[in-house]
Coordinates of C-alpha atoms in Angstrom, one line a residue:
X18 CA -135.3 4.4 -55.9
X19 CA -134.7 1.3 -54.3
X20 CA -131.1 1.0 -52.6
X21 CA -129.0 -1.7 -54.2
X22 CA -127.0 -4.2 -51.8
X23 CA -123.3 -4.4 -52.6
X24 CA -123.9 -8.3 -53.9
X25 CA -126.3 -6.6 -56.4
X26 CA -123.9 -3.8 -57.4
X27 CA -121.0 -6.6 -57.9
X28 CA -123.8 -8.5 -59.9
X29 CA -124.5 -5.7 -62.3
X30 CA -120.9 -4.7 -62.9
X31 CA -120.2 -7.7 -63.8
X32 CA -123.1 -7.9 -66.1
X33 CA -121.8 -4.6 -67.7
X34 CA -118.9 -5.8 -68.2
X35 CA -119.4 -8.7 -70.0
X36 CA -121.6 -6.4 -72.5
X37 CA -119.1 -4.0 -72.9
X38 CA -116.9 -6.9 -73.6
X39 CA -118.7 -8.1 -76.4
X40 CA -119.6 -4.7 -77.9
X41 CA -115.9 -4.1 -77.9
X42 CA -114.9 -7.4 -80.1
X43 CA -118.5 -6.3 -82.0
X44 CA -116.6 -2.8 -82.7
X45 CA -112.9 -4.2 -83.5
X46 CA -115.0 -6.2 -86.4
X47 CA -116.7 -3.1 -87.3
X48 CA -113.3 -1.2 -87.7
X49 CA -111.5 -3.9 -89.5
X50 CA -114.1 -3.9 -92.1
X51 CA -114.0 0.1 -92.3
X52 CA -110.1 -0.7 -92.8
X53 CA -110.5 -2.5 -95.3
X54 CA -112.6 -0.1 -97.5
X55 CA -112.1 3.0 -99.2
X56 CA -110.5 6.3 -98.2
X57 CA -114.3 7.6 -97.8
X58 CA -114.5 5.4 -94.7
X59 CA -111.7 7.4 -92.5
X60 CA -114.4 9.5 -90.4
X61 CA -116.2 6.4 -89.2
X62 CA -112.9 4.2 -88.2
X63 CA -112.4 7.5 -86.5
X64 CA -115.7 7.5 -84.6
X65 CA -115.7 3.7 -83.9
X66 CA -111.8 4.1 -82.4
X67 CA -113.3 6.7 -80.2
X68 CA -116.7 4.5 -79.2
X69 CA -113.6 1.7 -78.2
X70 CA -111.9 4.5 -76.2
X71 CA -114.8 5.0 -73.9
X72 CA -115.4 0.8 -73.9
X73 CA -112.2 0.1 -72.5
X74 CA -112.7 3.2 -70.3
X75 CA -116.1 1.6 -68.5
X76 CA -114.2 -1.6 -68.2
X77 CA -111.6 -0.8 -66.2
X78 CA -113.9 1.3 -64.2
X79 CA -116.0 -2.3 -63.6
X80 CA -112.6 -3.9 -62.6
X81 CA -111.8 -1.3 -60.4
X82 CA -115.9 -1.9 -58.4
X83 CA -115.2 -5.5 -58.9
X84 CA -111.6 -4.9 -57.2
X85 CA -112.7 -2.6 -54.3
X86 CA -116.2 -5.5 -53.8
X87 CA -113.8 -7.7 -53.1
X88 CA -111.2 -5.7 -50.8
X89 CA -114.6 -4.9 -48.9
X90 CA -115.2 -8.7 -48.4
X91 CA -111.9 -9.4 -47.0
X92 CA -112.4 -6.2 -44.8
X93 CA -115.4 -7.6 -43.8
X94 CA -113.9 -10.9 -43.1
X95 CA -111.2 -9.3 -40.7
X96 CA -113.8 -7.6 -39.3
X97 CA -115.6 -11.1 -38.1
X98 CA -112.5 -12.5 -36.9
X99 CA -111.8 -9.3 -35.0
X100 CA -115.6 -9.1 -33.5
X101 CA -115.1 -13.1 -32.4
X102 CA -111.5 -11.9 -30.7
X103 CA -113.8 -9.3 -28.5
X104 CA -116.6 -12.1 -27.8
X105 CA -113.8 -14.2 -26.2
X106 CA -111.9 -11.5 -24.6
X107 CA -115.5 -10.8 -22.7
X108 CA -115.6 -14.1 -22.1
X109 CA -112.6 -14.2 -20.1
X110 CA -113.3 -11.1 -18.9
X111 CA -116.6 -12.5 -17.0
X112 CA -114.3 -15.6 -15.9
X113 CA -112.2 -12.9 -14.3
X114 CA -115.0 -11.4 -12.8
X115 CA -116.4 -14.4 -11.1
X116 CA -113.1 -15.7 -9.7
X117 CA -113.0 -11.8 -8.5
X118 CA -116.2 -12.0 -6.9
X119 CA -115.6 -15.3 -5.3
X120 CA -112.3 -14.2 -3.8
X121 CA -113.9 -11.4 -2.4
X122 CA -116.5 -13.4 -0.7
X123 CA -113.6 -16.1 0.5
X124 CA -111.6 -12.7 2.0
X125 CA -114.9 -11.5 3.6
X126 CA -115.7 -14.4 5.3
X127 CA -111.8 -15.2 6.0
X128 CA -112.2 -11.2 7.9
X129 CA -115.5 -12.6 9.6
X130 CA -113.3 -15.4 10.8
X131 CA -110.7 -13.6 12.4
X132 CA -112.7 -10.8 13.9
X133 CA -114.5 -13.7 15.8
X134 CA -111.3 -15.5 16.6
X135 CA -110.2 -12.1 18.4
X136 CA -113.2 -11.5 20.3
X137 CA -112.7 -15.5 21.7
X138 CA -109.4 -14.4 22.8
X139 CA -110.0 -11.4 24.0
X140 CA -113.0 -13.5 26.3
X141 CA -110.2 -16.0 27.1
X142 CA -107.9 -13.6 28.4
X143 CA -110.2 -12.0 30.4
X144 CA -111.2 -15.3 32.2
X145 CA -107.8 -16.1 32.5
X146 CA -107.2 -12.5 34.1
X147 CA -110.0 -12.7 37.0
X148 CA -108.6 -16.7 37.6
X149 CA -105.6 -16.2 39.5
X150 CA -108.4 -13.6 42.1
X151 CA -110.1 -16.8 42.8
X152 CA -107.1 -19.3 43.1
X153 CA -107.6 -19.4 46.7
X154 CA -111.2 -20.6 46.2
X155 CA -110.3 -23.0 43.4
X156 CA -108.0 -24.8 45.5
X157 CA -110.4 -24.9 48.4
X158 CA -112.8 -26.5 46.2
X159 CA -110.7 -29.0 44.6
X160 CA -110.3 -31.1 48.0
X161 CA -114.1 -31.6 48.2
X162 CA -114.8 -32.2 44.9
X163 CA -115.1 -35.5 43.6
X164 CA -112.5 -36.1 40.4
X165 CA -112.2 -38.6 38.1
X166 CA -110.9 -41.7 38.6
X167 CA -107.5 -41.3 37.0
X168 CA -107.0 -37.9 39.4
X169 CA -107.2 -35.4 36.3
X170 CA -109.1 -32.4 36.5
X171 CA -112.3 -32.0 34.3
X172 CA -112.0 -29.4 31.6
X173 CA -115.2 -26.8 31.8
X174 CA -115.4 -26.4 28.4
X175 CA -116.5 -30.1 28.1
X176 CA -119.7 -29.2 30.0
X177 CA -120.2 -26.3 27.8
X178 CA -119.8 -28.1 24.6
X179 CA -120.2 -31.9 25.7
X180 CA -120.0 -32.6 21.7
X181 CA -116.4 -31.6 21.0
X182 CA -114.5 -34.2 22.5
X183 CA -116.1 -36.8 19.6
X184 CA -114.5 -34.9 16.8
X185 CA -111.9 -36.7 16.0
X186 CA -113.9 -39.6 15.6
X187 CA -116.3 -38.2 13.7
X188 CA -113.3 -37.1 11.5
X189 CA -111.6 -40.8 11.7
X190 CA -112.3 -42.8 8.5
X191 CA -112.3 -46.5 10.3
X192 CA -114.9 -45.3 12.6
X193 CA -116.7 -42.9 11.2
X194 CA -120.7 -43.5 10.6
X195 CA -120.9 -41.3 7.6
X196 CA -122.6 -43.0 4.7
X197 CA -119.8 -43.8 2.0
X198 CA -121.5 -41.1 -0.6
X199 CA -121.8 -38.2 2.2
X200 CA -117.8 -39.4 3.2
X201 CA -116.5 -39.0 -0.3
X202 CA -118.5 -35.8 -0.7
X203 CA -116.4 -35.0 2.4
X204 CA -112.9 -35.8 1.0
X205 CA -113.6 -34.1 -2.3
X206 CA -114.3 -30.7 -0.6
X207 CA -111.0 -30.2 0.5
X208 CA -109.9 -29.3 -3.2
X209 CA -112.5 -27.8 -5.4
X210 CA -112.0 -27.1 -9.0
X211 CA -111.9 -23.6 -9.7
X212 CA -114.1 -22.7 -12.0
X213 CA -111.9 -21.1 -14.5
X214 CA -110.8 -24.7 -14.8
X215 CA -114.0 -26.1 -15.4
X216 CA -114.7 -23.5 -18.5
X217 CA -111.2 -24.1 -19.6
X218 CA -111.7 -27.9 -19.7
X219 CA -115.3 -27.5 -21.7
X220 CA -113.5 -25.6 -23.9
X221 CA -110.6 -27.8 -24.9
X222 CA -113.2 -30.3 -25.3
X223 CA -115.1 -28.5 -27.9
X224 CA -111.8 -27.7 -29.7
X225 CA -110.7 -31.8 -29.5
X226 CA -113.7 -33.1 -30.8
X227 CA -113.2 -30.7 -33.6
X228 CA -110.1 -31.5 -34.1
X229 CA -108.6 -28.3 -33.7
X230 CA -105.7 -29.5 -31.7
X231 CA -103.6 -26.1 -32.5
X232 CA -105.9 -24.1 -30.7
X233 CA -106.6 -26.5 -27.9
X234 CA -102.8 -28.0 -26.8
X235 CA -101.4 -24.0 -26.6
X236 CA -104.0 -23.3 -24.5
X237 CA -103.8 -25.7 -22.0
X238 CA -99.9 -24.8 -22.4
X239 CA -100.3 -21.5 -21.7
X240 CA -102.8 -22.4 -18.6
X241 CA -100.1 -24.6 -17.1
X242 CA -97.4 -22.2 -17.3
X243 CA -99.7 -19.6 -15.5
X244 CA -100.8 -21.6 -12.6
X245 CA -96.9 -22.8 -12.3
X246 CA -96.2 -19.2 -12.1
X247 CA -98.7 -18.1 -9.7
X248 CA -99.2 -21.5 -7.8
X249 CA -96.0 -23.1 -8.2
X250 CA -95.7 -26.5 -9.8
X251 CA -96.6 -28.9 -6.5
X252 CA -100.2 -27.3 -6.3
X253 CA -103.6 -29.1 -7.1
X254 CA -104.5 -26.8 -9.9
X255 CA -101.4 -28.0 -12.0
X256 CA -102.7 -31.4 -11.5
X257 CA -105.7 -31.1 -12.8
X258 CA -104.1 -28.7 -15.9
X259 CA -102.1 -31.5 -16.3
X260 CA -105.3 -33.9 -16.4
X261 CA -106.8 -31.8 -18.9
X262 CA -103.8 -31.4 -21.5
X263 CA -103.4 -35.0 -20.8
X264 CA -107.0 -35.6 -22.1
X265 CA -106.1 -33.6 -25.1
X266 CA -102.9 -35.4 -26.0
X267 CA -104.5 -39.3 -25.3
X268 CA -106.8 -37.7 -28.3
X269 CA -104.1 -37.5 -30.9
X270 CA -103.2 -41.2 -29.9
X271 CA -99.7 -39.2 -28.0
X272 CA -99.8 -41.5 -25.8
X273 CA -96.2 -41.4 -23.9
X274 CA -96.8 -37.6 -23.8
X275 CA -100.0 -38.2 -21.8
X276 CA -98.5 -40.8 -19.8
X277 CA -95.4 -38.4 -18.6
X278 CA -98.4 -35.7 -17.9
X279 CA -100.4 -38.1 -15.9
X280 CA -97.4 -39.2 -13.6
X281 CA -96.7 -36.0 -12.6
X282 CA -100.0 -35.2 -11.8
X283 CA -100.2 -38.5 -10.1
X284 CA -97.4 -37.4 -7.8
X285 CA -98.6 -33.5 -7.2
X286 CA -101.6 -35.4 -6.0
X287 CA -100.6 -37.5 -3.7
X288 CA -98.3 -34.7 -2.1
X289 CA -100.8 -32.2 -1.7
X290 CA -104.3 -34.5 -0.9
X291 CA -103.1 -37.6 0.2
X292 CA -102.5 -41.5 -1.4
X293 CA -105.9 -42.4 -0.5
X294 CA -107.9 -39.3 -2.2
X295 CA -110.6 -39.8 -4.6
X296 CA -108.4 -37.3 -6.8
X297 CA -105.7 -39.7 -6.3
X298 CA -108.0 -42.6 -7.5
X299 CA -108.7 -40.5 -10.6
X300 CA -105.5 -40.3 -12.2
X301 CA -104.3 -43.7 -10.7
X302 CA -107.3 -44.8 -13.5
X303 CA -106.8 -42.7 -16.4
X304 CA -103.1 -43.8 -16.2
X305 CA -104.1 -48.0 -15.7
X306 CA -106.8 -47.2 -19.1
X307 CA -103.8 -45.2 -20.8
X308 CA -101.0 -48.1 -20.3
X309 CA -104.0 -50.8 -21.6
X310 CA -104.0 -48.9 -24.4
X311 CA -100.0 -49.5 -25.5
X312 CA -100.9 -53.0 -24.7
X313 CA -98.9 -52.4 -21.2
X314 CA -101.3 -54.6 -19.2
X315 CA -98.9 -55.9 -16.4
X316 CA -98.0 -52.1 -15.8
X317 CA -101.6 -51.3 -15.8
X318 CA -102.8 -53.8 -13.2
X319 CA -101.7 -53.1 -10.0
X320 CA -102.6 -49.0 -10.9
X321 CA -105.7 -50.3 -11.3
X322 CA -105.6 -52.6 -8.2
X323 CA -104.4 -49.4 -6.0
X324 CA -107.4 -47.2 -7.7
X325 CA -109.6 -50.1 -6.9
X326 CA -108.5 -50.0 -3.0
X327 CA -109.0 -46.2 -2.8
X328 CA -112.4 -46.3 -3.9
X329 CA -113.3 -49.0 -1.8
X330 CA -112.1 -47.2 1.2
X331 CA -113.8 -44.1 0.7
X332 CA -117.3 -45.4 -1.1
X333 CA -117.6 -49.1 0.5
X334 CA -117.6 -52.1 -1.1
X335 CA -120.6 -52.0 -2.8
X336 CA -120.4 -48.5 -4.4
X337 CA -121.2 -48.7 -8.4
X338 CA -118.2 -46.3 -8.8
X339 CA -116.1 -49.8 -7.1
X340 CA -118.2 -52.0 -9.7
X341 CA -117.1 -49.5 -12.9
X342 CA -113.4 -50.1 -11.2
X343 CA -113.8 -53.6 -11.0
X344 CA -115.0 -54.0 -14.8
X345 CA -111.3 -52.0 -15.9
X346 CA -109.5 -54.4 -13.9
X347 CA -111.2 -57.7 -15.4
X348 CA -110.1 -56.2 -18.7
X349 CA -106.9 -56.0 -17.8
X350 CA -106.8 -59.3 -16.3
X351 CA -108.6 -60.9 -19.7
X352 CA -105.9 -59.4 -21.7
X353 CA -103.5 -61.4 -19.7
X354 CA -105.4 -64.4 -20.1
X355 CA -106.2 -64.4 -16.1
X356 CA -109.9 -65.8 -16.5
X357 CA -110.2 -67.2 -12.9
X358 CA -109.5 -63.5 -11.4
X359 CA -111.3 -62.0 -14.8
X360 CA -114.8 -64.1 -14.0
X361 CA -114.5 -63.3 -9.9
X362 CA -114.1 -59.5 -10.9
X363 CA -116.8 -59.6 -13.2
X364 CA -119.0 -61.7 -11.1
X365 CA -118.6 -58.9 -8.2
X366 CA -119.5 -56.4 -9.9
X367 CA -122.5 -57.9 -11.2
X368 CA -123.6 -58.2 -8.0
X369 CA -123.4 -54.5 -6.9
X370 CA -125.2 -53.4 -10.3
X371 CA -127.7 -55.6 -9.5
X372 CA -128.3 -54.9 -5.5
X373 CA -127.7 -51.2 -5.8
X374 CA -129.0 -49.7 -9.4
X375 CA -131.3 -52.3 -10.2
X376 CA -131.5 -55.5 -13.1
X377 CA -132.4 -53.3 -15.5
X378 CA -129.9 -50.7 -15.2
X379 CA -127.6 -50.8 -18.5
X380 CA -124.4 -52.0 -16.0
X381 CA -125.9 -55.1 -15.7
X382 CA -126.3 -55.8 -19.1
X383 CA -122.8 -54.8 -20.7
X384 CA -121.1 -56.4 -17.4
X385 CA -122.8 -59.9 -18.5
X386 CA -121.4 -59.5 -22.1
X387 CA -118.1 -58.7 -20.6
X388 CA -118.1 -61.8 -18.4
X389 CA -120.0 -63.6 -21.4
X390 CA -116.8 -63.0 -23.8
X391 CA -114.8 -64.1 -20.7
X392 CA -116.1 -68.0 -21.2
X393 CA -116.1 -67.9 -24.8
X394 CA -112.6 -67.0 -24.7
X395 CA -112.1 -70.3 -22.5
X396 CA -114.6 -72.6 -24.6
X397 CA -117.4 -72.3 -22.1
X398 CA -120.2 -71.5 -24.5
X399 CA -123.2 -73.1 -22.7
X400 CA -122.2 -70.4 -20.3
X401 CA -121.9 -67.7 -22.4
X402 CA -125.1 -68.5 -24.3
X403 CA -126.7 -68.5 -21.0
X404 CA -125.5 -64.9 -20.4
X405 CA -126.9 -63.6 -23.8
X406 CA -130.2 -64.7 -23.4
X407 CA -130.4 -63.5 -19.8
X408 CA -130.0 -59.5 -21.6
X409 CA -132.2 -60.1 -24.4
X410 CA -134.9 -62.0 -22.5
X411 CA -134.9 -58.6 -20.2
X412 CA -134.8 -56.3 -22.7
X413 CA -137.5 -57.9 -24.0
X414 CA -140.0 -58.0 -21.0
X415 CA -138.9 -54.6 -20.5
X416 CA -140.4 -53.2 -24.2
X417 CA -143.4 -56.5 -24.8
X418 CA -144.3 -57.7 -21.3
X419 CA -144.3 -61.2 -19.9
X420 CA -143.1 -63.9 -22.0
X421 CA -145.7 -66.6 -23.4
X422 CA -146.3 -68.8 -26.2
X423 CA -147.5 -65.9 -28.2
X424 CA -144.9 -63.1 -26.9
X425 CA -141.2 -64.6 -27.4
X426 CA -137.9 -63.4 -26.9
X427 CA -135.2 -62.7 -30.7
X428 CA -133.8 -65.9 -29.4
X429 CA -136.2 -68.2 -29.0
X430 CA -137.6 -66.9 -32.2
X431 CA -134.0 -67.4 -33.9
X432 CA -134.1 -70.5 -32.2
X433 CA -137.5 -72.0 -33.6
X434 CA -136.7 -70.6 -37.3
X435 CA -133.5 -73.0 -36.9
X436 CA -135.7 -75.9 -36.2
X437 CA -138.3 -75.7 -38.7
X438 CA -136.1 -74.6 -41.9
X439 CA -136.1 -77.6 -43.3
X440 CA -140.2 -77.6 -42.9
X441 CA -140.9 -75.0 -45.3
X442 CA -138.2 -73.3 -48.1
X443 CA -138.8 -69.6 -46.8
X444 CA -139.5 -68.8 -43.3
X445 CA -141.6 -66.1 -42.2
X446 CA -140.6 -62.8 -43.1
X447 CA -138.9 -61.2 -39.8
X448 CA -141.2 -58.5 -39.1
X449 CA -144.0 -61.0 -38.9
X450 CA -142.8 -61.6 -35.6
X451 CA -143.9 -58.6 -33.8
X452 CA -141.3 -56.6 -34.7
X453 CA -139.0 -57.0 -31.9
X454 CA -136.0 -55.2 -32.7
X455 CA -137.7 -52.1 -31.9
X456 CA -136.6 -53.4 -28.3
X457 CA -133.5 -52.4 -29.3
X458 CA -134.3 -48.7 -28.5
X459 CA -134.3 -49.5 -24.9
X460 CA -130.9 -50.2 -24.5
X461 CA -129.6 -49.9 -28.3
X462 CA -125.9 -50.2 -27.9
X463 CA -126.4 -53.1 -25.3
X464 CA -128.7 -55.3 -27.0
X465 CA -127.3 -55.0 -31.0
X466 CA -123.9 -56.3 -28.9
X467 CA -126.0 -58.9 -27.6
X468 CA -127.5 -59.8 -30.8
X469 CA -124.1 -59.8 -32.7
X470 CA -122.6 -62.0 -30.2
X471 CA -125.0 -64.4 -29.9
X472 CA -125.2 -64.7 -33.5
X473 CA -121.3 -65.3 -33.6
X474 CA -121.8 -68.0 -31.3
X475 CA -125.3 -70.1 -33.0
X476 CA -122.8 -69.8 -36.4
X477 CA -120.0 -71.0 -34.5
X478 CA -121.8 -73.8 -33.6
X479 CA -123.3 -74.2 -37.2
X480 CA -126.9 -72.3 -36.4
X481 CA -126.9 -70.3 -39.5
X482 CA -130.4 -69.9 -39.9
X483 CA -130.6 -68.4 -36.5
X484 CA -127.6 -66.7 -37.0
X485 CA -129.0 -64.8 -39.9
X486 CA -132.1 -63.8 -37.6
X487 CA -130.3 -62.2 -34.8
X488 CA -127.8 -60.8 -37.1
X489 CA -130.4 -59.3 -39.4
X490 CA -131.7 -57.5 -36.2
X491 CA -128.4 -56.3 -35.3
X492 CA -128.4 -55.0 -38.5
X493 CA -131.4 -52.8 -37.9
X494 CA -131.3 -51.8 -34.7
X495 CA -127.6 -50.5 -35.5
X496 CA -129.4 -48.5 -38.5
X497 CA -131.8 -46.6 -36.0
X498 CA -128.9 -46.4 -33.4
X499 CA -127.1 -44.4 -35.7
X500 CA -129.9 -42.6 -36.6
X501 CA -129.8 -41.5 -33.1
X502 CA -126.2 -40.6 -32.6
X503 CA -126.4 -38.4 -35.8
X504 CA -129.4 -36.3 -34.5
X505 CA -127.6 -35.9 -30.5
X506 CA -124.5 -34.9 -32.4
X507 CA -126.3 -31.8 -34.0
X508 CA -127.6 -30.7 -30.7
X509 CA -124.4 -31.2 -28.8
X510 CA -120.3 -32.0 -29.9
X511 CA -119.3 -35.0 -28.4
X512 CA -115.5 -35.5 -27.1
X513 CA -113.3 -38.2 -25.2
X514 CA -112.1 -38.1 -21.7
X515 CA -109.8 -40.8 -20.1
X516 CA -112.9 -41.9 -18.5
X517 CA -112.9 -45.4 -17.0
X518 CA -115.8 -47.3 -18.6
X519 CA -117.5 -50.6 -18.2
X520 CA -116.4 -51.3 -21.7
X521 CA -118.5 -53.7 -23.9
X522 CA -116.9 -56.6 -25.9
X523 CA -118.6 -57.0 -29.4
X524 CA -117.8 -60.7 -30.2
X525 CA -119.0 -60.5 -33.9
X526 CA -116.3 -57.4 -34.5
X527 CA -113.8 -58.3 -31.8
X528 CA -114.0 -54.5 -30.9
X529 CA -114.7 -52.8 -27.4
X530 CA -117.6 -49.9 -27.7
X531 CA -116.7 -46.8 -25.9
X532 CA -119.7 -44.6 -24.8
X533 CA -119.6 -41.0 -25.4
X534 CA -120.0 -38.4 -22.9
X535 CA -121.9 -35.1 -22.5
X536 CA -119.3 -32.3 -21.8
X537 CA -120.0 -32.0 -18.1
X538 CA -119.7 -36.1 -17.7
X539 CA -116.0 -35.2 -19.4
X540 CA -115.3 -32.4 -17.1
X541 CA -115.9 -34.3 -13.7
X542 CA -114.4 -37.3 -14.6
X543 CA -111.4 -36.0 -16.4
X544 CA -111.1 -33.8 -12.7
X545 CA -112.2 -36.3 -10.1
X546 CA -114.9 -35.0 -8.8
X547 CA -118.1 -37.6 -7.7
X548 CA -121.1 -35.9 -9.2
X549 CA -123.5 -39.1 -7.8
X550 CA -123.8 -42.7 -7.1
X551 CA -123.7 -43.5 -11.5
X552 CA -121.4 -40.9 -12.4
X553 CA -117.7 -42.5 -12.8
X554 CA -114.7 -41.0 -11.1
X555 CA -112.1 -40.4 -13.0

């Protein structure tokens, strides 16, 4: 006989008991009428009383399976939660394990270290033993030997290692011919992240972008009060707790919380890596982004400003990381109705994205609508029109080739359909001309911007019927754009970081667009660390 599960047991008690239901009102019908009759009837009332007894008997024995069924499911139930307590407990566990290991490693090669330092000495003493037995020779030899010039003696260890004596200038930032990316590798490997950290922080994410912010503000709580207890507050750790919690806080729109967090980081920073540490740069950031955000621009601009001097000391002028730093600080400087030091910012960093990733790198295109929206906001829409066609014309070359008569750009199509509508009372239907908003996959977020913009603009100035072309197009490119987001949401959780971003002004919605980050992305910015010439710092 086949087993039954314990769904199907539930199932058929439940079945039974329905039936025994009915046959019990079917029996209470039966005896009222047996009532009702003569004295003859007696024996069967008794009978049927009896067949009732044993009814209500199998019902309360179905309640009772039904009863336990469900005690078994919440057993079952505790018994998930407590299997999903273990999984995490191993989880530490292995954290524990690695930062173990890697101690062990660090204390080996620290013992390594020292045993080699004591051999040196022990050489050094030696030499310094058998010296004074030749001091009679030494001195001899002095008279004839030629010196130097300024009558100091030559140090032998400069013949044995002629290299040494250039350390400090290796080591000296003014002078030093290290390329700006191998320099700030340099500077950032004098605090590395331990890697407890990292996990932590990928964690928290996941718990922010699901919004379980009572899971994910006690533990980074309970992280910062350990490190404080082990570390002490002034330690680099803390600071980059602090970051994280601070990242976790921003998320719920606590704002002032997050500032106080990233001040005090700020400072722990500066004391224990320096002012002029990429670290330092960081936080100096997430704190000029965090004080845009209450609208505190004139706090938030000379953060920015210092940020922007750091990064330009350690990655050069020309760094993209200095152009993503440049874009903040125009938006500050926008937002305070600076245009003359908005455009020069924007126009600078234009110029690295171009020179050093390329004119099609996505940069290039979001810093043009940035510095686009700049002369709109100052009436200069030949300008800004100018901008807007730039991005679309590329985008298009980039999916259809070379422009020519027969291969056109959304805008010069827009542009003819605004001329000729009053030559025919429907214009071609839009996919007649070779579907070009499937450009829009190239770049999506970039160009349906572009599109929405410079539709604003041709209806500003009374274009509808191009308007409506570009703005139709929009329209479907956002479609399969989110189409997009929906499907890399299922195969990864998005989250927020205080990144710094070369934010995108959308002049049809009067909104910035603020890209989303994969979880590592969110992990080295939110800690500081350079992961490549694109990645930002945060």
């Amino acid at each position: 006989m086949t087993a039954m599960t314990q769904e199907e047991m539930v199932a058929g008690a439940r079945t039974v008991a329905a039936g025994l239901e009915a046959l019990r009102a079917e029996h209470a019908q039966l005896l009222a009428g047996l009532a009702a009759n003569t004295q003859h009837e007696h024996e069967k009332a008794a009978l049927v009383r009896k067949s009732i007894d044993a009814i209500e008997l199998g019902l309360g024995e179905a309640q009772v399976m039904m009863a336990l069924a469900s005690h078994l499911q919440s057993v079952e139930a505790e018994k998930q939660k407590l299997r999903t307590q273990v999984r995490r407990l191993c989880q530490e566990n292995a954290w524990l394990r690695d930062e173990l290991a890697a101690a062990q490693q660090r204390l080996q090669a620290s013992e390594q270290r020292v045993a080699q330092l004591e051999e040196e000495n022990k050489h050094l003493d030696f030499m310094a033993s058998i010296r004074k037995y030749d001091s009679d020779v030494t001195e001899e030899s002095e008279g004839s030997r030629s010196g130097p010039a300024d009558g100091k003696r030559d140090d032998p260890m400069v013949d044995l290692f002629p290299d040494d004596d250039h350390d400090d200038n290796r080591n000296n930032k003014s002078m030093s011919p290290t390329p700006p990316s191998q320099f700030a590798q340099q500077v950032n490997a004098g605090y590395e992240i331990p890697a407890r950290l990292r996990t932590l922080h990928n964690l928290v994410i996941q718990y922010a972008s699901q919004g379980r912010y009572e899971v994910a503000v006690p533990l980074c709580k309970q992280a910062l009060e350990d490190l404080e207890k082990t570390s002490g507050h002034d330690h680099p750790d803390v600071a980059t707790m602090l970051n994280i919690l601070a990242l976790v806080y921003r998320d719920q729109k606590k704002y002032k919380e997050a500032a106080n967090l990233l001040n005090d980081a700020l400072s722990i920073r500066e004391k224990t890596l320096g002012e002029n540490n990429p670290a330092v740069a960081a936080t100096l950031n997430n704190l000029a982004v965090l004080y845009g955000k209450r609208g505190k621009y004139r706090e938030a601009e000379p953060l920015c400003k210092r940020a922007l001097c750091i990064r330009e000391a350690v990655l050069g002028r020309d760094h993209p990381d200095v152009a993503k730093q440049l874009n903040n600080l125009a938006l500050l400087c926008q937002n305070q109705n600076k245009y003359e030091e908005v455009e020069q910012y924007y126009q600078r960093a234009l110029e690295i994205y171009e020179s050093k990733l390329g004119p099609d790198d996505p940069n290039v295109a979001k810093t043009k609508n940035n510095l686009a929206s700049c002369y709109l906001k100052q009436g200069k829409y030949k300008e800004a029109e100018t901008l807007y066609k730039q991005v679309l014309t590329r985008a298009h070359e980039r999916e259809f080739g070379t422009i020519d008569g027969d291969n056109k750009p959304i805008w010069q199509v827009a542009e003819e359909r605004e001329e000729n509508k009053h030559l025919q009372k429907e214009n071609a239907p839009y996919g007649e001309y070779g579907g070009w908003h499937k450009a829009a996959k190239v770049d999506s977020p970039t160009v349906t911007t572009t599109l929405k913009n410079l539709g604003a603009l041709y209806r500003r100035q009374g274009k509808y019927e191009a308007a409506e072309t570009l703005e139709d197009c929009a329209l479907r490119s956002r479609k399969e754009a989110l189409e997009g987001v929906k499907q890399s949401r299922v195969r990864r959780p998005a989250g927020r970081d205080l990144a710094e971003h070369t934010s995108e002004h959308d002049e049809g919605t009067n909104q910035a667009t603020e890209p989303r980050m994969n979880l590592k992305s969110k992990l080295f910015n939110a800690l500081g660390i350079n992961t490549g010439s694109n990645a930002p710092h945060q």
